[in-house]
CSV table of C-alpha atoms in Angstrom, one decimal:
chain,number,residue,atom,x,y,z
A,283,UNK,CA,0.0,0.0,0.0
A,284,UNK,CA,2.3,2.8,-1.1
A,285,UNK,CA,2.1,5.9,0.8
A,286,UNK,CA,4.2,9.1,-0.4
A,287,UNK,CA,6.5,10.8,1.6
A,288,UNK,CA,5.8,14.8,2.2
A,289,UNK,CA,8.0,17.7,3.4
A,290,UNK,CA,5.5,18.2,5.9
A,291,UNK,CA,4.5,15.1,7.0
A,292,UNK,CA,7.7,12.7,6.1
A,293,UNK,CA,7.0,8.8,5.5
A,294,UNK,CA,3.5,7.5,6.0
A,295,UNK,CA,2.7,4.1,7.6
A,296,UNK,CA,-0.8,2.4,7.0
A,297,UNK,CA,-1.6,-0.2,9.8
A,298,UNK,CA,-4.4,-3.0,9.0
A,299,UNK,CA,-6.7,-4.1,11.5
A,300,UNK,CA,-7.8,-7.6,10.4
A,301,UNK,CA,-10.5,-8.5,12.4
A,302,UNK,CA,-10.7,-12.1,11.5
A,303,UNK,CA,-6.8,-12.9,12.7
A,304,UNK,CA,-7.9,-11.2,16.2
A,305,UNK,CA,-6.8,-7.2,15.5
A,306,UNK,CA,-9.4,-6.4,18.7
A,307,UNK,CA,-8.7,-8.1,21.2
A,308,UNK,CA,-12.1,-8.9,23.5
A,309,UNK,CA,-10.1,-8.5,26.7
A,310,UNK,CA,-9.1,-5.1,25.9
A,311,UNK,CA,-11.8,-3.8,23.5
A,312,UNK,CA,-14.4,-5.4,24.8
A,313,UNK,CA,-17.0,-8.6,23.3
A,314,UNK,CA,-18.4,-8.1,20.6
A,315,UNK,CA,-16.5,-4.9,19.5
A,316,UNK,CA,-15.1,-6.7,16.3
A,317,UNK,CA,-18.3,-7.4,15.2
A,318,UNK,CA,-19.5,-3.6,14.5
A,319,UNK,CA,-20.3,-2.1,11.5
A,320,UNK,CA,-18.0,-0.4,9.3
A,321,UNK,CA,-18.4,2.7,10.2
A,322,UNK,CA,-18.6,2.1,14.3
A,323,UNK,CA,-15.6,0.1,13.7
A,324,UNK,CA,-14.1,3.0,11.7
A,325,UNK,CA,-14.8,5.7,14.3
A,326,UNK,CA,-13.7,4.2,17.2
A,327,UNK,CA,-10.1,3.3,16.1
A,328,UNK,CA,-10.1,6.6,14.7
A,329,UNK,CA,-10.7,7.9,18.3
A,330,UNK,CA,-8.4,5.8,19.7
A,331,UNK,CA,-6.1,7.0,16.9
A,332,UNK,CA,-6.4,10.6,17.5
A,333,UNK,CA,-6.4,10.1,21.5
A,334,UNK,CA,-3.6,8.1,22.0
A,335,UNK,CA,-2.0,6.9,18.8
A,336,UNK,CA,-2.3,4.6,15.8
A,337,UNK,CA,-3.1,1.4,17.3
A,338,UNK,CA,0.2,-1.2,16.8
A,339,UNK,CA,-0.9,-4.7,17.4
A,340,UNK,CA,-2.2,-5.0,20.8
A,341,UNK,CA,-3.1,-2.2,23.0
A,342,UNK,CA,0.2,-3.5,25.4
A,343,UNK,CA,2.1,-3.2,22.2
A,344,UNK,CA,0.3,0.3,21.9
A,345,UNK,CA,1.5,1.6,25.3
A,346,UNK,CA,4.7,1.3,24.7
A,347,UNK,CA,5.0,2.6,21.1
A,348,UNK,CA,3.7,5.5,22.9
A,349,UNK,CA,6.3,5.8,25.4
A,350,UNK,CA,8.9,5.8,22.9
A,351,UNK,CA,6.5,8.5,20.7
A,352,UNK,CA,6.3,10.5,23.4
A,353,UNK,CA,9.9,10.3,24.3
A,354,UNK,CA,11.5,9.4,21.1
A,355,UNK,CA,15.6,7.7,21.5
A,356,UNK,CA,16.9,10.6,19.3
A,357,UNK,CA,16.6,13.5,17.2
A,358,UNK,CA,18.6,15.5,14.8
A,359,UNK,CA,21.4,17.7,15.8
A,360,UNK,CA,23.9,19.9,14.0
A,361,UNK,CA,27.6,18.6,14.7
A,362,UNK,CA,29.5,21.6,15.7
A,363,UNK,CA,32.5,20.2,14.0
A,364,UNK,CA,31.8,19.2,10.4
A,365,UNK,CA,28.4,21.4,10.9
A,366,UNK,CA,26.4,18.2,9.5
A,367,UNK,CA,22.9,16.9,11.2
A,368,UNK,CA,23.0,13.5,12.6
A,369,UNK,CA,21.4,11.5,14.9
A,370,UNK,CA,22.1,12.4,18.9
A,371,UNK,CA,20.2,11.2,21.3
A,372,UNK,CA,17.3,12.7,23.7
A,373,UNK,CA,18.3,13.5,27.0
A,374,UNK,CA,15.6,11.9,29.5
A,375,UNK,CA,14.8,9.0,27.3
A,376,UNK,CA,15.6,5.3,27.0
A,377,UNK,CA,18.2,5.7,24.0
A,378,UNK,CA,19.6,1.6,24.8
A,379,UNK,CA,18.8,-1.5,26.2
A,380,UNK,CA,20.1,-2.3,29.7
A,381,UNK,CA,21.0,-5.2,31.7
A,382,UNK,CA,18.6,-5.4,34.5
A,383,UNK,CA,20.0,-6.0,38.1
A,384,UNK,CA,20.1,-9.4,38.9
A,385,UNK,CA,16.9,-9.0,41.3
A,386,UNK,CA,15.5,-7.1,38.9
A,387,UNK,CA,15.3,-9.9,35.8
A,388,UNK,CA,12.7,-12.8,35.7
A,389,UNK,CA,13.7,-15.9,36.4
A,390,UNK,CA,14.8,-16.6,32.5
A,391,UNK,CA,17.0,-14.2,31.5
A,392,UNK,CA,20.4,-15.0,31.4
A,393,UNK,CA,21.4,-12.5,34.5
A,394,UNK,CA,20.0,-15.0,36.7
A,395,UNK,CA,20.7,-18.1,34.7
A,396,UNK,CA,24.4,-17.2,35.3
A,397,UNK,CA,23.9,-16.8,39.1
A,398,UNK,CA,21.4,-20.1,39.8
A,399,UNK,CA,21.0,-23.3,38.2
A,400,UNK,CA,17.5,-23.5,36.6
A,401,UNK,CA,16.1,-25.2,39.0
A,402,UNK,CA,17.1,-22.7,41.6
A,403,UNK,CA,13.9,-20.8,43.7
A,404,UNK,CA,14.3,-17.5,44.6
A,405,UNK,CA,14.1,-15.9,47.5
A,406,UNK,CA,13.2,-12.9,48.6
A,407,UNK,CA,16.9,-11.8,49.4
A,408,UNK,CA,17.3,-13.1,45.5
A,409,UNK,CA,14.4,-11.6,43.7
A,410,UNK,CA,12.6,-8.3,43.5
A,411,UNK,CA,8.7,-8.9,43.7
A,412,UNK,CA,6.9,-5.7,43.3
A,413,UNK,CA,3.5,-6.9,42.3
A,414,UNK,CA,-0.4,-5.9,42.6
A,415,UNK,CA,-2.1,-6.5,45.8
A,416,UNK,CA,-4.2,-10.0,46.3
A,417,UNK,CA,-5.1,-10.5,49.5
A,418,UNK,CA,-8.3,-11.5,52.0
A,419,UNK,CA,-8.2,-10.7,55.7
A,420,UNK,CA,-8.5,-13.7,57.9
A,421,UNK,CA,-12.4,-14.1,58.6
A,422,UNK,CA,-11.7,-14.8,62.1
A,423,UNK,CA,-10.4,-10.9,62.3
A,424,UNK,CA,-14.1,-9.5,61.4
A,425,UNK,CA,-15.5,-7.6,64.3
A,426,UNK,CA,-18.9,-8.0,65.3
A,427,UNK,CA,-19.8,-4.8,64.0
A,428,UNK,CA,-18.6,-5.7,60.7
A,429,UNK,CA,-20.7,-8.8,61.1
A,430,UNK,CA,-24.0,-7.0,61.2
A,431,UNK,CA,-23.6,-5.2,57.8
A,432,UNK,CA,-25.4,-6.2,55.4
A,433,UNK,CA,-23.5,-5.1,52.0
A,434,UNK,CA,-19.4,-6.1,50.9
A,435,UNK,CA,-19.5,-3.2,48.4
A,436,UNK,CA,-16.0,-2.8,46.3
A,437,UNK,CA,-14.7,0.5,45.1
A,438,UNK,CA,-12.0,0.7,42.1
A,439,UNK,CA,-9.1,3.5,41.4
A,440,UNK,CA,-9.2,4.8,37.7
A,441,UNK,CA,-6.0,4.5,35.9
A,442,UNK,CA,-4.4,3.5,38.9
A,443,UNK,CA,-1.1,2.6,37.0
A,444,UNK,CA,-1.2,5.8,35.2
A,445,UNK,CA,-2.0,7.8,38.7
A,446,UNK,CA,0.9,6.1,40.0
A,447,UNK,CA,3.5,6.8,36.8
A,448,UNK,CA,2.7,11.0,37.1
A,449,UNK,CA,5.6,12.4,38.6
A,450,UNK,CA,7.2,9.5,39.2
A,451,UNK,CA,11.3,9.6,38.8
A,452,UNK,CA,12.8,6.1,37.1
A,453,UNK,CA,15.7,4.9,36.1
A,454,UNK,CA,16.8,6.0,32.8
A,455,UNK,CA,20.2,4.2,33.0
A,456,UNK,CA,22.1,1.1,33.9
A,457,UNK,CA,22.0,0.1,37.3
A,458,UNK,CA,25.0,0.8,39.8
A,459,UNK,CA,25.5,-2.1,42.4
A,460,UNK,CA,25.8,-0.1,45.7
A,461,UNK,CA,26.9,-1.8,49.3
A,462,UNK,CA,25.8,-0.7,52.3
A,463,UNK,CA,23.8,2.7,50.4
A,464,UNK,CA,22.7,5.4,52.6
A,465,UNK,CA,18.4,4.8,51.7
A,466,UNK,CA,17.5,8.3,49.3
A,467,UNK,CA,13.6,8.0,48.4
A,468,UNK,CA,14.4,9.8,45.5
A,469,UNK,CA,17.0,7.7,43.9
A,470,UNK,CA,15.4,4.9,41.6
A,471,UNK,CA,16.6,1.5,42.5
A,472,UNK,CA,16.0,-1.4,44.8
A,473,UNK,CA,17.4,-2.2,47.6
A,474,UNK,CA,17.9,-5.0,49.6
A,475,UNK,CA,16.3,-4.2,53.5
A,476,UNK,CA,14.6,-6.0,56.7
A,477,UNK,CA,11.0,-4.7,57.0
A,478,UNK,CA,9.9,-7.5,59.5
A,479,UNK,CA,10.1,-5.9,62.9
A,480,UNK,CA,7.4,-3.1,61.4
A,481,UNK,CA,4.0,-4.2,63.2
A,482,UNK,CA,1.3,-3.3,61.4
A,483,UNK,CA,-2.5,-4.1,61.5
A,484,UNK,CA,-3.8,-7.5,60.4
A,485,UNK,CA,-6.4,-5.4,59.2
A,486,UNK,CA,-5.0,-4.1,56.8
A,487,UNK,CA,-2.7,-5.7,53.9
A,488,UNK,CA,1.3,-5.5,54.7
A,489,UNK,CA,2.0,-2.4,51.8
A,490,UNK,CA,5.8,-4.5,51.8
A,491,UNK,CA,4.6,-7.5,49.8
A,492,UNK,CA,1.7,-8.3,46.9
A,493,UNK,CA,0.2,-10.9,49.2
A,494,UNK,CA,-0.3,-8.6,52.4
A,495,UNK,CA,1.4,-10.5,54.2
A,496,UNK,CA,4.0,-9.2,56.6
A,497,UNK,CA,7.6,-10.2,55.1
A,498,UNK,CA,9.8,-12.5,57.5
A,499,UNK,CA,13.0,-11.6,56.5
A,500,UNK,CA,15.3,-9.1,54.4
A,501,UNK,CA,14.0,-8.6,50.8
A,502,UNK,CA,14.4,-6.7,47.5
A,503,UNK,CA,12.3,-3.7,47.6
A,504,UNK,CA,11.7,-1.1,44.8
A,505,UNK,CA,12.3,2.8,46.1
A,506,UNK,CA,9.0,3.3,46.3
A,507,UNK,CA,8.1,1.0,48.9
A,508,UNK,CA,11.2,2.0,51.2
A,509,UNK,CA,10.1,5.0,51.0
A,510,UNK,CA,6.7,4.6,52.3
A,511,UNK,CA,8.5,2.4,54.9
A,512,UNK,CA,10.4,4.9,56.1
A,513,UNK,CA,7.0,7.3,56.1
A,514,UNK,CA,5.8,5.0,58.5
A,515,UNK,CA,8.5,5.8,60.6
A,516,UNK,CA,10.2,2.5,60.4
A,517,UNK,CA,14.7,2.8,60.5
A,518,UNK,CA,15.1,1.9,56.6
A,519,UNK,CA,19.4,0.7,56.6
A,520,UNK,CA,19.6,-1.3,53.7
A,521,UNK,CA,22.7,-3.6,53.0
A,522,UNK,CA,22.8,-3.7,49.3
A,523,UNK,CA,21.5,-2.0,46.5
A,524,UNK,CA,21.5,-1.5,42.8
A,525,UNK,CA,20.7,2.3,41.9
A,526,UNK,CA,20.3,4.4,39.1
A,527,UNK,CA,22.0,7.5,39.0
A,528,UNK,CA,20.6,8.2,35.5
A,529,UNK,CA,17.3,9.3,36.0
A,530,UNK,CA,14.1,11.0,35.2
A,531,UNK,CA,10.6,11.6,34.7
A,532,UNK,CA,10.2,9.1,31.7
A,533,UNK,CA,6.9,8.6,32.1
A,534,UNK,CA,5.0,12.3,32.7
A,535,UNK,CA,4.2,12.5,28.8
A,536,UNK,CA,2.8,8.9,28.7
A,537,UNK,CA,0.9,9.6,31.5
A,538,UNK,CA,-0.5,13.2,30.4
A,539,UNK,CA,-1.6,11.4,26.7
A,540,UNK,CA,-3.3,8.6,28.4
A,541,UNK,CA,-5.1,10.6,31.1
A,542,UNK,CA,-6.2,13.4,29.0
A,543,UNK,CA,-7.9,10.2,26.6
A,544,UNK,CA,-9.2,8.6,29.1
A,545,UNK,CA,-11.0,11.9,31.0
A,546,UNK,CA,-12.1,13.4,27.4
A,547,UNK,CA,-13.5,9.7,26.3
A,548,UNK,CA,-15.4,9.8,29.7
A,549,UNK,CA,-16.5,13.0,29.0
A,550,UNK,CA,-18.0,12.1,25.3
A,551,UNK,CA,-19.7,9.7,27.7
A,552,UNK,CA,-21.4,12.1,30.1
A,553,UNK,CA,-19.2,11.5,33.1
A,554,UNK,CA,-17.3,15.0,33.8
A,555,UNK,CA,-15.2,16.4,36.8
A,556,UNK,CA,-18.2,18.8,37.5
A,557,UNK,CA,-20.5,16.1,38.7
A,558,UNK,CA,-21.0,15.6,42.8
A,559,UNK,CA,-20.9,11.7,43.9
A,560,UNK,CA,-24.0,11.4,43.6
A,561,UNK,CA,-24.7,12.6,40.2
A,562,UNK,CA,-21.5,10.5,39.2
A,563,UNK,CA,-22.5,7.6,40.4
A,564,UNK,CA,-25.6,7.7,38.7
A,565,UNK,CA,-23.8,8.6,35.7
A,566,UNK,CA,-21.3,5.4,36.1
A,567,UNK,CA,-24.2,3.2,36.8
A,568,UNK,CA,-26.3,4.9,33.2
A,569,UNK,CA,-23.3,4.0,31.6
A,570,UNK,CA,-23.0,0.1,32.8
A,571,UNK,CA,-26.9,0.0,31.5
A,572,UNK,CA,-26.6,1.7,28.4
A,573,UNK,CA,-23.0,1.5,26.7
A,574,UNK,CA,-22.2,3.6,24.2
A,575,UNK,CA,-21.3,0.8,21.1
A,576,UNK,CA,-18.0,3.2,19.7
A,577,UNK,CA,-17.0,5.4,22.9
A,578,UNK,CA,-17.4,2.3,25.5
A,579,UNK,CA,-14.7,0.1,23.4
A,580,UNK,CA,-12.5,3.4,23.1
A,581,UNK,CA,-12.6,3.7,27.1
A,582,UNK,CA,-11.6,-0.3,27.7
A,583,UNK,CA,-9.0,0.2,25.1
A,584,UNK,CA,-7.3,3.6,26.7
A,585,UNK,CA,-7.6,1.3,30.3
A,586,UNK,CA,-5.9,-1.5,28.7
A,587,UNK,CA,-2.9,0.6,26.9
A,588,UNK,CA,-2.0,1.4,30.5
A,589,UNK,CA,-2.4,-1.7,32.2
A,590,UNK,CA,-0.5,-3.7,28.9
A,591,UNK,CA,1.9,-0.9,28.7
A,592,UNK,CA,3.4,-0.5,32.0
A,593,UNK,CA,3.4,-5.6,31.8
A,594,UNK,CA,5.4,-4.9,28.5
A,595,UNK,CA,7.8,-3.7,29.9
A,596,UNK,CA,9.2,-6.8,31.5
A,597,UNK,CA,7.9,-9.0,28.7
A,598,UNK,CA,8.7,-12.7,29.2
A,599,UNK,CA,9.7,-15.2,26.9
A,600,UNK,CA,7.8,-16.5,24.5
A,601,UNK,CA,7.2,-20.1,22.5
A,602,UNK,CA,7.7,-23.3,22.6
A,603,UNK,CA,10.8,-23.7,21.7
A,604,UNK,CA,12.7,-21.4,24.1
A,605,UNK,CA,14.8,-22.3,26.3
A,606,UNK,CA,15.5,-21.0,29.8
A,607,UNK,CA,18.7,-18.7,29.6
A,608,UNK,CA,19.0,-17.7,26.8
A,609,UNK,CA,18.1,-13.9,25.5
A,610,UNK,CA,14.8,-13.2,23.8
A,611,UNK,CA,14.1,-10.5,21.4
A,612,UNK,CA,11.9,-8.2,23.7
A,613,UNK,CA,15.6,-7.9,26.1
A,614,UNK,CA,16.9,-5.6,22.6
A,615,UNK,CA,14.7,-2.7,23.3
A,616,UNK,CA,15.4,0.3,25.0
A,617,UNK,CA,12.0,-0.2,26.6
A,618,UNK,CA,12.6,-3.6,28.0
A,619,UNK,CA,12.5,-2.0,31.9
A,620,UNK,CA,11.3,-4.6,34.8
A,621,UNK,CA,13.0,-1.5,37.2
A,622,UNK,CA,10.0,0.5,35.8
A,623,UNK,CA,6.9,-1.6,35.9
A,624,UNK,CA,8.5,-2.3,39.4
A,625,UNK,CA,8.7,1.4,40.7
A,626,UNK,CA,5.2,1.6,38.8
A,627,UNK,CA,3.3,-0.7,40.6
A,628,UNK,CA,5.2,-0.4,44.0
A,629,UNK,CA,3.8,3.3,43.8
A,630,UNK,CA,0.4,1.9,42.8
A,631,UNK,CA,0.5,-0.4,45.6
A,632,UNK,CA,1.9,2.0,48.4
A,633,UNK,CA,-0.7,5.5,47.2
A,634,UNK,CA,-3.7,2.0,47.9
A,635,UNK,CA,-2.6,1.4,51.1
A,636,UNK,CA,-2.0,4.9,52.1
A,637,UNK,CA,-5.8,5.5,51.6
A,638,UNK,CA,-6.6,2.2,52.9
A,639,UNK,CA,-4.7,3.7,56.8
A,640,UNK,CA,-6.5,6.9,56.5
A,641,UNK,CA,-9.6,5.1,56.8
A,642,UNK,CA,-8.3,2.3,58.9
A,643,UNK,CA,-7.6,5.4,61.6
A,644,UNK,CA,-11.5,6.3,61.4
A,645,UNK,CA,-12.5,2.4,61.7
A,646,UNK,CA,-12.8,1.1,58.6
A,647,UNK,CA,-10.8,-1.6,57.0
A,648,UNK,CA,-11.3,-3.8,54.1
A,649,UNK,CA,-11.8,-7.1,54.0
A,650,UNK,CA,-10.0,-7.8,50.5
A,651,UNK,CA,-7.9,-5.9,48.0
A,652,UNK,CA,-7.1,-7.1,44.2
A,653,UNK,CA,-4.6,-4.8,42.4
A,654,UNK,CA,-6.9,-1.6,42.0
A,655,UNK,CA,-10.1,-2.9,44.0
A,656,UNK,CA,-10.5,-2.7,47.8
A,657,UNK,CA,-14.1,-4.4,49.0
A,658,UNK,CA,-15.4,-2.9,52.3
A,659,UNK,CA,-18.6,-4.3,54.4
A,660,UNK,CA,-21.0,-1.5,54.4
A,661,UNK,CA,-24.6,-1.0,55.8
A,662,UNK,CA,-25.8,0.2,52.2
A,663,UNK,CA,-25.1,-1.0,48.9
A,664,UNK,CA,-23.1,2.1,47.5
A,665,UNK,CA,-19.9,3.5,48.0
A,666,UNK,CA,-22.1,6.4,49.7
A,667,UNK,CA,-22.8,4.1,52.7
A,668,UNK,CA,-19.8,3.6,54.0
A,669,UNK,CA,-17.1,6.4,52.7
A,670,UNK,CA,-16.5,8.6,55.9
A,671,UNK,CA,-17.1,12.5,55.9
A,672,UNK,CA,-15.8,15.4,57.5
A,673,UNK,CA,-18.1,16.9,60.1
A,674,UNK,CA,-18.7,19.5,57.2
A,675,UNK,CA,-20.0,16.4,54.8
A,676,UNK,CA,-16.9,16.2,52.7
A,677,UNK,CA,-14.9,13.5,52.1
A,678,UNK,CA,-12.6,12.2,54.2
A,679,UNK,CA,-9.1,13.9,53.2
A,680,UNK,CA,-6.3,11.6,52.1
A,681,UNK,CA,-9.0,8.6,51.8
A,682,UNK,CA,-11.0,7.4,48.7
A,683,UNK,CA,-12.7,10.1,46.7
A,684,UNK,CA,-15.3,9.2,44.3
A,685,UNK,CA,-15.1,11.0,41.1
A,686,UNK,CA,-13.8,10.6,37.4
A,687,UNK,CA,-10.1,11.4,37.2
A,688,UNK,CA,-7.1,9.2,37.6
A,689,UNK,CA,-6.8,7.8,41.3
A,690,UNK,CA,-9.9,8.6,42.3
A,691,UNK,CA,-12.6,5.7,42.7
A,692,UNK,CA,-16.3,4.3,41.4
A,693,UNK,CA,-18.3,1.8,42.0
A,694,UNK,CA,-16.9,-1.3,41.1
A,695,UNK,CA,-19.6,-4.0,42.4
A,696,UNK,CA,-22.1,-5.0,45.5
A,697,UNK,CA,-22.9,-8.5,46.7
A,698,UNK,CA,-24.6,-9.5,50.2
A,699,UNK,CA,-22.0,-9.8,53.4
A,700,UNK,CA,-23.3,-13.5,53.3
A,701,UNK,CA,-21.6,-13.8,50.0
A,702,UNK,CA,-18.3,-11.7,50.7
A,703,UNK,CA,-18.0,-14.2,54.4
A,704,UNK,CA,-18.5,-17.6,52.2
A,705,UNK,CA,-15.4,-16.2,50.0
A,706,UNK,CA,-13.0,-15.7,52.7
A,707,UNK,CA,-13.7,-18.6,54.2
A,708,UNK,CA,-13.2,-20.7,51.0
A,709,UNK,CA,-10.0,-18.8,50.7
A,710,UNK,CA,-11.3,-17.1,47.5
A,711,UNK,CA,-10.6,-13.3,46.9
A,712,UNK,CA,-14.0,-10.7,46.6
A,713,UNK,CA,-12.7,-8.4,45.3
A,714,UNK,CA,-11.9,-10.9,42.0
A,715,UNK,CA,-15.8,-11.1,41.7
A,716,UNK,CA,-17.6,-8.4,43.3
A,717,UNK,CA,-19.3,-7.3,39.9
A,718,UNK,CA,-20.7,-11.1,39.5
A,719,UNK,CA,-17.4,-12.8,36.8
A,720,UNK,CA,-14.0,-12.8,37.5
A,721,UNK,CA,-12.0,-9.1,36.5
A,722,UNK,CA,-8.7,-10.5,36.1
A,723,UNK,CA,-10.0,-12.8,33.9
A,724,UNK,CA,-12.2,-9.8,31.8
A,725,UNK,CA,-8.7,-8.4,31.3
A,726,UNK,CA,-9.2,-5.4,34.1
């Protein structure tokens, strides 16, 4: 498909989306999308297109063509010397592919393959594990006023991956191994501490590990999560660490493009920053009843670039016939950054449990937690019912704030306390199926 190249607009590339070989992926554009019309089909990639960018493959592959869009490996400068342009790179962007530190890497990549044999576990003095939250509270830790509610109602941060990339300073280049650092909470890194003397609420979900529970021993630990550690006012005197000198704000550009989609999409769709709670609710809820066939795929699209952007970035191995140890293509991009989607979702994890002890400290705590979600017995079945106010009527500050921008909540489900009580005690999470199917599963 020839396309000329302009002085204005250079080389032109034409992508395809073949809907029969998959080119809309259910889990991220939602059922059904691929079997539009034409023209609904037509105007919502052209939204997406104009929004965020020309989709590439899947929306993961998407999110982080946009990264490097956004913050393109170089541009053209004039050589002082010979007074010719040629290609220099961009200061604050990923201009080469890095070795991770070894905590850093998965378990296949041949940093770790030279320092274990393959059947080696890691533990957590071995291995960074910055993941989402999934965790239930013991059942026998409900109180017996919690026992007499009547609702498990779950509330869900928008964007929380893109909330938690704004402002947030990452490595740009290699890692420096460091003993015995001095702890900064601004310097991108991980480092290798003891968080088990903190005591901390069974209540509430450890914010040190993805399982909430308390760790027993030193462990790898993203900036992030130090830091918030030493918020806490626990003595943070790590013994090891591998930092990165080399760094920026990589990701305030990705973030700005996605959350400026995402808040004009919801817009188109009725749900603005001008609502109260309770005309946004109702708005959230119109929107569940009566999706909009072109806007609502456009919405789960711009959610997914985030979610599949910030996992692409430590992209696994893939096929059957690799073997463990040996390099994979992904490892040749600049954009290949576990240390990212680590300080990423450690940020995610630590800004949830930060509102999770603001209400703890006025009585409420959750009873389960899944990435983004946080499920909380209530008396009613709305967020409304159980979100504490000032003595003015406002809400709580530093908790859970319904409304429509990144890191703020909505509704994300109700079921009957019965219900959420059976879960736990079968060991299963709520917060997976508080809207009635499994989310992880539904790609949120």
């Amino acid at each position: 498909m020839y396309r000329p190249a302009s002085p204005t607009t250079g080389r032109q590339c034409v992508q395809l989306a073949v809907l029969p070989w998959g080119a809309l992926d259910a889990r991220a554009w939602g059922k059904h999308t691929a079997e539009l019309p034409a023209p609904e089909l037509a105007a919502l990639l052209t939204t997406y297109a104009t929004r965020v960018l020309t989709p590439r493959g899947s929306t993961a592959v998407s999110g982080l063509e946009l990264m490097t869009a956004l913050r393109p490996p170089t541009r053209a400068a004039r050589n002082p010397e010979t007074n010719l342009w040629e290609s220099a790179p961009v200061p604050g962007s990923l201009t080469r592919a890095v070795d991770p530190a070894p905590p850093e890497a998965p378990d296949e990549h041949p940093v770790v393959a030279a320092l274990h044999p393959r059947s080696h576990q890691r533990t957590p003095d071995q291995v960074l594990d910055e993941e989402a939250y999934d965790w239930i509270r013991d059942p026998q830790l409900l109180t017996d006023a919690e026992c007499t509610r009547t609702h498990a109602v779950g509330i869900d941060v928008n964007m929380a991956f893109a909330a938690a990339a704004n402002r947030l300073l990452v490595g740009i280049g290699p890692a420096v191994h460091t003993p015995a650092p001095r702890f900064d909470p601004k310097m991108p890194g991980c480092w290798l501490a003891d968080l088990s003397s903190l005591e901390l609420d069974p209540r509430l979900p450890s914010p040190f590990t993805p399982s909430g529970l308390p760790p027993t021993g030193p462990a790898w630990y993203a900036t992030p999560t130090l830091a918030y550690a030493q918020e806490l006012g626990h003595p943070v005197h790590p013994t090891e660490a591998w930092l990165r000198p080399d760094h920026g704000p990589y990701l305030d550009a990705w973030y700005t493009r996605l959350r400026d989609a995402y808040v004009a999409t919801m817009a188109d769709l009725g749900v603005t920053s001008g609502l109260s709670e309770t005309e946004f609710l109702a708005a959230m809820a119109e929107l569940q009843e009566h999706p909009d066939p072109v806007l609502k795929p456009v919405l789960s699209a711009i959610k997914s670039t985030v979610k599949g952007g910030i996992g692409k970035l430590r992209e696994r191995p893939q096929g059957a016939g690799y073997r463990p140890g040996e390099p994979w293509p992904a490892l040749e991009r600049p954009t290949w950054r576990p240390d990212i989607r680590a300080a990423v979702i450690s940020t995610a994890r630590v800004n949830m449990h930060r509102k999770m002890l603001r209400l703890a400290a006025v009585g409420l705590h959750p009873v389960a937690v899944l990435s983004d979600c946080a499920v909380y017995l209530s008396d009613g079945p709305g967020p409304l019912d159980f979100l504490p106010r000032t003595p003015e009527g406002k809400p709580l500050p530093g908790g859970f704030r319904l409304g429509v921008s990144p890191g703020m909540v909505k509704h994300e489900g109700t079921q009957s306390l019965l219900w959420a009580v059976e879960m736990l005690d079968q060991g299963l999470n709520p917060a997976r199926h508080i809207k009635g199917h499994d989310a992880a599963a539904d790609g949120e």
